[in-house]
Coordinates of C-alpha atoms in Angstrom, one line a residue:
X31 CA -27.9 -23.0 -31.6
X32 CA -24.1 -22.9 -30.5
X33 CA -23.1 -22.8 -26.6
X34 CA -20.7 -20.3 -28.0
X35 CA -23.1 -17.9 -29.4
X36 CA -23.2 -16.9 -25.8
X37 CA -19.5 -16.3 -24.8
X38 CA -18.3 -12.6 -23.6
X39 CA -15.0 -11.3 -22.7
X40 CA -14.7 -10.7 -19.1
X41 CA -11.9 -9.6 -17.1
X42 CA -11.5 -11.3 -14.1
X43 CA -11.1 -8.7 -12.1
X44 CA -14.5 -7.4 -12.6
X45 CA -15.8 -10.7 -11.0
X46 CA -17.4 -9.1 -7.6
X47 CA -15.4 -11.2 -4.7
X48 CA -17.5 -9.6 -1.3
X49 CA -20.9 -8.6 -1.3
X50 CA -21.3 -4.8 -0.8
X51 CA -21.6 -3.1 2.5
X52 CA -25.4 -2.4 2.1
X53 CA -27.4 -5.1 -0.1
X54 CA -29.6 -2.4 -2.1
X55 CA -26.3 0.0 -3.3
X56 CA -25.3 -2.1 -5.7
X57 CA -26.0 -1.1 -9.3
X58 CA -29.1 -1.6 -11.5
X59 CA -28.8 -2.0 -15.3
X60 CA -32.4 -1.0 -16.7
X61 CA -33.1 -2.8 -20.0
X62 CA -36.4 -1.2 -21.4
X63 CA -37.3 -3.8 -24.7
X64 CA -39.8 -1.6 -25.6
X65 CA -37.8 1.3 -26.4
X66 CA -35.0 -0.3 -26.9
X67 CA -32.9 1.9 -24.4
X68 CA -30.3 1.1 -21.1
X69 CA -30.3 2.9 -18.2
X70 CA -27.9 3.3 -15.2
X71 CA -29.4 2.8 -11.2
X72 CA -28.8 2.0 -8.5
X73 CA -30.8 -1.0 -6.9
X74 CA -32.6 1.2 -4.6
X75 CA -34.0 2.6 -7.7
X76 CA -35.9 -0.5 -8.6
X77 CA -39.5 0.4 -7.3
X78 CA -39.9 3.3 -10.0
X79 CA -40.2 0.8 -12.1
X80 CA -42.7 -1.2 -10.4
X81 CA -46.1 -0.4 -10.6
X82 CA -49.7 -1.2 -8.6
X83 CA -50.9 -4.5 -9.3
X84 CA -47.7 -6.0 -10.5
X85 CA -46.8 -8.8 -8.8
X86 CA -42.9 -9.6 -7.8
X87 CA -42.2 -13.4 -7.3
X88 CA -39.6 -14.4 -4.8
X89 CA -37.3 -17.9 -3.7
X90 CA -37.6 -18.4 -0.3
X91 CA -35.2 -20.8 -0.4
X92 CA -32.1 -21.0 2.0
X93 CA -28.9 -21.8 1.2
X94 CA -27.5 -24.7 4.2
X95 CA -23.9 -24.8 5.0
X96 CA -23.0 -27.7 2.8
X97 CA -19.1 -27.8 2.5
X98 CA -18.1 -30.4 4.8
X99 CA -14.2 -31.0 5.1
X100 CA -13.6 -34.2 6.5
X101 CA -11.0 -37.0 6.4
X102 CA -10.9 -40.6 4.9
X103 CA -11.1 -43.3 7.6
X104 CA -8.4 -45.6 6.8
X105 CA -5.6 -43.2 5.5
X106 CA -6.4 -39.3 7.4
X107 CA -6.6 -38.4 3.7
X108 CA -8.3 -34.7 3.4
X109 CA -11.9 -35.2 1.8
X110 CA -14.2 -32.5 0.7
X111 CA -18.3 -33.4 0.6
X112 CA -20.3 -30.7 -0.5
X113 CA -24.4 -32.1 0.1
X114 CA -26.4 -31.6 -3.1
X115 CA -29.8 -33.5 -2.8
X116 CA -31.5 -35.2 0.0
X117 CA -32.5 -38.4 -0.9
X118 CA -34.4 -39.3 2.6
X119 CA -32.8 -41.8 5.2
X120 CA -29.7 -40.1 6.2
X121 CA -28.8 -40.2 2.8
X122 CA -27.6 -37.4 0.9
X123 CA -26.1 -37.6 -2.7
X124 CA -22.8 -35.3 -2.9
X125 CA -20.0 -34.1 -4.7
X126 CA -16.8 -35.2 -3.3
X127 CA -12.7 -34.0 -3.7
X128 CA -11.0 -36.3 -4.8
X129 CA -13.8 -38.8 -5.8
X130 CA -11.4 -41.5 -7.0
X131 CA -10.6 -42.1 -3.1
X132 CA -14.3 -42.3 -2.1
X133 CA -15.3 -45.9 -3.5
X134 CA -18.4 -47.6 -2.4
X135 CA -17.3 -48.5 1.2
X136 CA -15.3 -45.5 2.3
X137 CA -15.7 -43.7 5.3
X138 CA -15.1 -40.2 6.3
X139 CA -15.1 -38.5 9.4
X140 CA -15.8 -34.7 9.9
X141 CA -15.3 -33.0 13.6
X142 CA -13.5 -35.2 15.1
X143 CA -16.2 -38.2 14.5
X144 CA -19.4 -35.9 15.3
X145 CA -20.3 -37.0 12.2
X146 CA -19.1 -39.7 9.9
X147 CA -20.1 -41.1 6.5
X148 CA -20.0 -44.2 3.8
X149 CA -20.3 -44.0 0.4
X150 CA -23.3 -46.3 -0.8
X151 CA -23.1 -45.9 -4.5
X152 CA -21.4 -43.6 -6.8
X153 CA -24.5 -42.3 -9.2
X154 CA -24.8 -39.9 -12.5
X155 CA -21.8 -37.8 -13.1
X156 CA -19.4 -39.3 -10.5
X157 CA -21.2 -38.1 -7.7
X158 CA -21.6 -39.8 -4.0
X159 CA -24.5 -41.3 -1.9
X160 CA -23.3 -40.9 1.4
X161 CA -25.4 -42.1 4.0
X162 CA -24.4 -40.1 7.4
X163 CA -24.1 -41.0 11.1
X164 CA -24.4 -38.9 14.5
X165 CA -25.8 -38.1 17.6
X166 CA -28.1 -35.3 17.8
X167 CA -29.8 -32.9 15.5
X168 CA -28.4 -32.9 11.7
X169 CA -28.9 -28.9 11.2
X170 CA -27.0 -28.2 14.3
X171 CA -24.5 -30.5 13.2
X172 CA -24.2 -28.9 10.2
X173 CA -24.1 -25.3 11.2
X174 CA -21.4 -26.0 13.4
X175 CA -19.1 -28.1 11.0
X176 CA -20.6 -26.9 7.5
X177 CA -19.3 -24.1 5.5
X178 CA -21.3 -21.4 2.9
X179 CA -20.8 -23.7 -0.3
X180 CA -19.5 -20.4 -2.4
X181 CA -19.4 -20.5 -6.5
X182 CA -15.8 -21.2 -7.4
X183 CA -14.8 -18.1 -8.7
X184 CA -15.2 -17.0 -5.3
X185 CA -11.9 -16.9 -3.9
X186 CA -12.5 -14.7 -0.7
X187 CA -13.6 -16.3 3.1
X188 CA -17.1 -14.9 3.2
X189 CA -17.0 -13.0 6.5
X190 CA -20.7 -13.6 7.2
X191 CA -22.7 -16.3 6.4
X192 CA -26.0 -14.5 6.4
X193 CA -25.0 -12.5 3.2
X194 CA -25.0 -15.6 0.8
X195 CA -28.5 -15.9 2.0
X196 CA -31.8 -13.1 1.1
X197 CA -33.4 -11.5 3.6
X198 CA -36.6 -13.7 3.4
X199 CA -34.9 -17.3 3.0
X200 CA -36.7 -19.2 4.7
X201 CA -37.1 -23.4 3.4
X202 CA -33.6 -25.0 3.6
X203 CA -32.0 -26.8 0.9
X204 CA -30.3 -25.1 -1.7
X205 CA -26.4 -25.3 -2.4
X206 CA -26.5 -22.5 -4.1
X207 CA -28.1 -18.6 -3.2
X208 CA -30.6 -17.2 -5.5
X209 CA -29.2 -14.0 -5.9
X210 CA -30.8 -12.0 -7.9
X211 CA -32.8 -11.5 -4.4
X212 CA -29.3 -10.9 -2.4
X213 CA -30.0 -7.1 -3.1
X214 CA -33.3 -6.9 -1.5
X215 CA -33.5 -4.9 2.2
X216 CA -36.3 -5.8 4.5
X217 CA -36.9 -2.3 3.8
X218 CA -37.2 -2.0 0.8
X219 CA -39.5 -4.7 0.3
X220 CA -41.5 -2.6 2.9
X221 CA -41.9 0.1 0.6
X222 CA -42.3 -2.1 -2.1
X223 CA -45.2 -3.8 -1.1
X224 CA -46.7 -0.1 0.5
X225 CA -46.6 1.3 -3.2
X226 CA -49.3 -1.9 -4.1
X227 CA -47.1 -4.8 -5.5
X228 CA -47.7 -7.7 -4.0
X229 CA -45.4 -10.4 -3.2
X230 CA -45.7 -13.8 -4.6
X231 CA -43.2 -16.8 -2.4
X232 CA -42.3 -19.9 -4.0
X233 CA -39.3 -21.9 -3.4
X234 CA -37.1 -23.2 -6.0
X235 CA -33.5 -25.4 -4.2
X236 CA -30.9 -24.3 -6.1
X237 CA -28.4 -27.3 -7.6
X238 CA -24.8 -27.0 -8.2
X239 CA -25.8 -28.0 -11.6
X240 CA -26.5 -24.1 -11.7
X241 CA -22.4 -23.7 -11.8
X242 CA -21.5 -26.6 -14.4
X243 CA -20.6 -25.5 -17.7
X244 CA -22.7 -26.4 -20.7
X245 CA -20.2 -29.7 -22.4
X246 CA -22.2 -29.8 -25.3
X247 CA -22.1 -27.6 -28.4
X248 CA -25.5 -28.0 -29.7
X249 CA -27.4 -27.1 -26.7
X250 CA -30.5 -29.2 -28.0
X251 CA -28.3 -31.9 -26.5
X252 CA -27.5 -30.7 -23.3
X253 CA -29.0 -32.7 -20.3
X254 CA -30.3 -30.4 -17.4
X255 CA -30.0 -30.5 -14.1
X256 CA -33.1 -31.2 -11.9
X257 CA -34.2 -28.9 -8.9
X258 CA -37.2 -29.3 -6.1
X259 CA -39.7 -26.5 -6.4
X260 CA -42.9 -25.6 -4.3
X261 CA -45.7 -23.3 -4.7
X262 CA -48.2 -22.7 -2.3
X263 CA -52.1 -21.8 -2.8
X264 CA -51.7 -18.1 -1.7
X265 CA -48.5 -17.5 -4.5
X266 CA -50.7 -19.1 -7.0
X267 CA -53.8 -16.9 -6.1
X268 CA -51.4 -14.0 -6.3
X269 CA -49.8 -15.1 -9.5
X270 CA -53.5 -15.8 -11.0
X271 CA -55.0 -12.4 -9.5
X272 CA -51.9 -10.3 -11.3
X273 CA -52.1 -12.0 -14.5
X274 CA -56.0 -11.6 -14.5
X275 CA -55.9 -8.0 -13.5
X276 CA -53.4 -7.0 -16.0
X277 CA -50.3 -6.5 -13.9
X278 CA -47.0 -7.9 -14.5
X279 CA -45.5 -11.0 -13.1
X280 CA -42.0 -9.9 -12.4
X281 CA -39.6 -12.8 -11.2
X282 CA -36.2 -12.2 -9.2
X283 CA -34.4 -14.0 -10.4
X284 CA -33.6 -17.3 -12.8
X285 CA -34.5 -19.7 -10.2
X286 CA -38.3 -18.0 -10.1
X287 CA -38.5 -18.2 -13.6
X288 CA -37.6 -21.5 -13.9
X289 CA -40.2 -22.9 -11.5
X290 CA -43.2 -20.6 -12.8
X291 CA -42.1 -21.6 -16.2
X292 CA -42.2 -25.2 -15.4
X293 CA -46.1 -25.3 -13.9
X294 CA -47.5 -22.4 -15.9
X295 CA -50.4 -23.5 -18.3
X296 CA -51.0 -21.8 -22.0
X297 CA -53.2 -18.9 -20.2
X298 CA -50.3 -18.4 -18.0
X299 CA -51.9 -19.4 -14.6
X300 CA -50.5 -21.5 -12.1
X301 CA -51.8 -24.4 -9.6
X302 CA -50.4 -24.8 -6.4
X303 CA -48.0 -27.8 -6.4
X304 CA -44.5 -29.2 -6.0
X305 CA -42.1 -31.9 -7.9
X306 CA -38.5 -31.7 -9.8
X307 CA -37.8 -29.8 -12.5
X308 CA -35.4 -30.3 -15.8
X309 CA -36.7 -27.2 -17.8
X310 CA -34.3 -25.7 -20.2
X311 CA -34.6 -22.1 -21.1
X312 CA -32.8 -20.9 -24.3
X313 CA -33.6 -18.4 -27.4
X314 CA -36.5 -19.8 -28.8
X315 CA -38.7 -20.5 -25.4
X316 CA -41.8 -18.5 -25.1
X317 CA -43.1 -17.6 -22.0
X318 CA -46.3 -18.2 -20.4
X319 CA -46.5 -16.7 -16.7
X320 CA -43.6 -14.0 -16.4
X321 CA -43.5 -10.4 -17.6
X322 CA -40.2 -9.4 -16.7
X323 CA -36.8 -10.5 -15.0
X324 CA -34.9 -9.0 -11.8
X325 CA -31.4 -11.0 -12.7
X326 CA -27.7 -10.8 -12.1
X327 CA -24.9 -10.7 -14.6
X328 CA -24.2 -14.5 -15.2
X329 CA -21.4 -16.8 -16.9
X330 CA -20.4 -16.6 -20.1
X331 CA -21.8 -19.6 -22.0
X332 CA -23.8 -20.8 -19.3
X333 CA -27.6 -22.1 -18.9
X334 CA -28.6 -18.5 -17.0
X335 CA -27.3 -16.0 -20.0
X336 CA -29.3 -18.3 -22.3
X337 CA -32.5 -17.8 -20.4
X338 CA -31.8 -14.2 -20.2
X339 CA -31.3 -13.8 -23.6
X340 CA -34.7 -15.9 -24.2
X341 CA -36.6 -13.4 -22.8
X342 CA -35.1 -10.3 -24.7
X343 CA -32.9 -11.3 -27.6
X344 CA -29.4 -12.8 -27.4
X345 CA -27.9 -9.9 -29.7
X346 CA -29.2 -7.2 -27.0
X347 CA -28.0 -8.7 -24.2
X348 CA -24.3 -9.6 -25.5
X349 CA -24.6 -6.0 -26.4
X350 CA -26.0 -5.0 -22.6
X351 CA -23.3 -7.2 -21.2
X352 CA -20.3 -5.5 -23.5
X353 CA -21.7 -2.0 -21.7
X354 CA -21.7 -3.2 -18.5
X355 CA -18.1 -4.4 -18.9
X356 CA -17.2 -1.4 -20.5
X357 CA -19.1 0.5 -17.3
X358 CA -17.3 -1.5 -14.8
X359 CA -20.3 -2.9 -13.6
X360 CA -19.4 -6.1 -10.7
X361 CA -20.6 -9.6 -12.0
X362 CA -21.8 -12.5 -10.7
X363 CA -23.4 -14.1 -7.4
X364 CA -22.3 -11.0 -5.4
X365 CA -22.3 -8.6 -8.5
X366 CA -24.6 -5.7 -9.7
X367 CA -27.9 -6.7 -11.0
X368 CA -30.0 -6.0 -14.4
X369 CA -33.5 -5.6 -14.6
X370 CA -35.4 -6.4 -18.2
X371 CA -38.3 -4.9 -18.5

């Protein structure tokens, strides 16, 4: 299968820049695969099609504040680090702007030398090690000199940093929001779980490698990215229960999927557990522990719209996409959402 079996026309200007005023107004595209048929909601909307004894399966990851602007040592040169993985020891391995200046050695300082780095190694894909140096506590540090690491076709200042984060994040370290759960209220999760779904929490960290574009043509070949993931005994026994019951496992989001897809056994079940991830979803995959997908309208040609299309067909969701753009419907991080049911 091509990469470019999965490219859409999209004009830029229907790429949503600022998240809505309130999270759960933004729109819902309903894809029923049974029926074959599309409906038009609003987010709000989603719990009529949720029923007792399904189970919804959330990130609880949180996004940290991993843009740091900094300068070179030696020459005041403007650097930009943006923190992917920790790697344990102060060290963190980063992407850095312009890496050609950062050569094993270099320094930067950020705020005035509350916090400095070196470069220990460069590593896969050109990226940093950087191991960092400062007085005090590293998540203060960062909130104070970190910024929201926003996708690149964002072009607006986010106003508020909360609102590239869900409601429930909890676990720090992605670089990157989950955000098919931006759109969840703390109410509406309320009357979610009052109707009888339950609520399943694992945490999946995000990687930038989420943003990279496929370089490959034959995506047999492409390499993926690897993310942390944890899930805990009472998300398993949640999972477990729905699945025996006959209820529907419903993840939000791409980042859920992947890390139920990555532990679930033949039957479906999972075991509590944690490690790294490389899974790959494209057309093709079949899955083992999830019913159905809570998503947002992704890239064209990238990893996210060929897991989407794995679960329904890639035909169907070109064709859901070409509707959405002909609706006007926003797209991406802080876009409207689709849910495939």
């Amino acid at each position: 299968m091509n990469v470019h079996d999965f490219y859409y026309d999209l004009p830029e200007e229907l790429i949503a820049q600022d998240p809505l005023e309130k999270r759960s107004d933004s729109r819902l595209m309903v894809l029923n695969r049974e029926e074959g048929t599309i409906e038009h909601k609003k987010f709000s909307d989603i719990i009529d099609y949720l029923n007792p004894g399904d189970c919804l399966v959330i990130n609880e990851t949180k996004v940290i504040p991993a843009r740091l602007l900094g300068v070179k040592k030696d020459t005041g040169a403007a650097i930009e680090v943006l923190l992917l993985k920790n790697k344990g020891d102060n060290t963190w391995e980063t992407l850095v702007k312009p890496g050609k200046k950062m050569k094993v050695g270099a320094e930067v300082v950020f705020g005035d030398g509350i916090l400095t780095g070196v470069v220990t190694d460069v590593v896969e894909e050109g990226n940093r090690l950087i191991k960092f140096s400062y007085d005090g506590i590293w998540e203060e540090i960062l909130d104070s000199l970190g910024e929201m690491p926003l996708p690149p076709y964002i072009t607006h200042k986010l106003k508020d940093k909360d609102r590239y984060q869900t409601v429930y994040a909890k676990n720090s370290g992605s670089a990157a929001a989950p955000t098919a759960g931006l759109h969840f209220t703390k109410e509406l999760l309320h009357d979610i779980e009052e109707k009888g779904i339950k609520i399943a929490r694992v945490t999946l960290h995000v990687g930038l490698g989420t943003f990279r574009p496929v370089k490959v043509e034959n995506l047999e070949e492409h390499h993926m990215h690897s993310e942390f993931y944890m899930i805990d005994e009472t998300a398993a026994s949640i999972i477990n229960e729905t699945k025996k019951s006959g209820g529907r496992v419903i993840s939000v989001g791409t980042t859920s999927t992947r890390t139920l897809e990555s532990v679930a056994k033949p039957d479906g079940t999972v075991e509590a557990c944690s490690g790294w991830t490389q899974i790959f979803i494209y057309p093709g995959y079949e899955f083992k522990c999830i019913d159905s997908l809570i998503t947002n309208f992704h890239l064209p040609e990238s990893t996210l719209i060929m897991l989407v299309s794995s679960l329904y067909s890639r035909e169907k969701i070109l064709e859901a996409y070409k509707i959405a753009v002909e609706e006007r419907y926003r797209f991406f991080s802080f876009g409207d959402a689709m849910f495939i049911m």
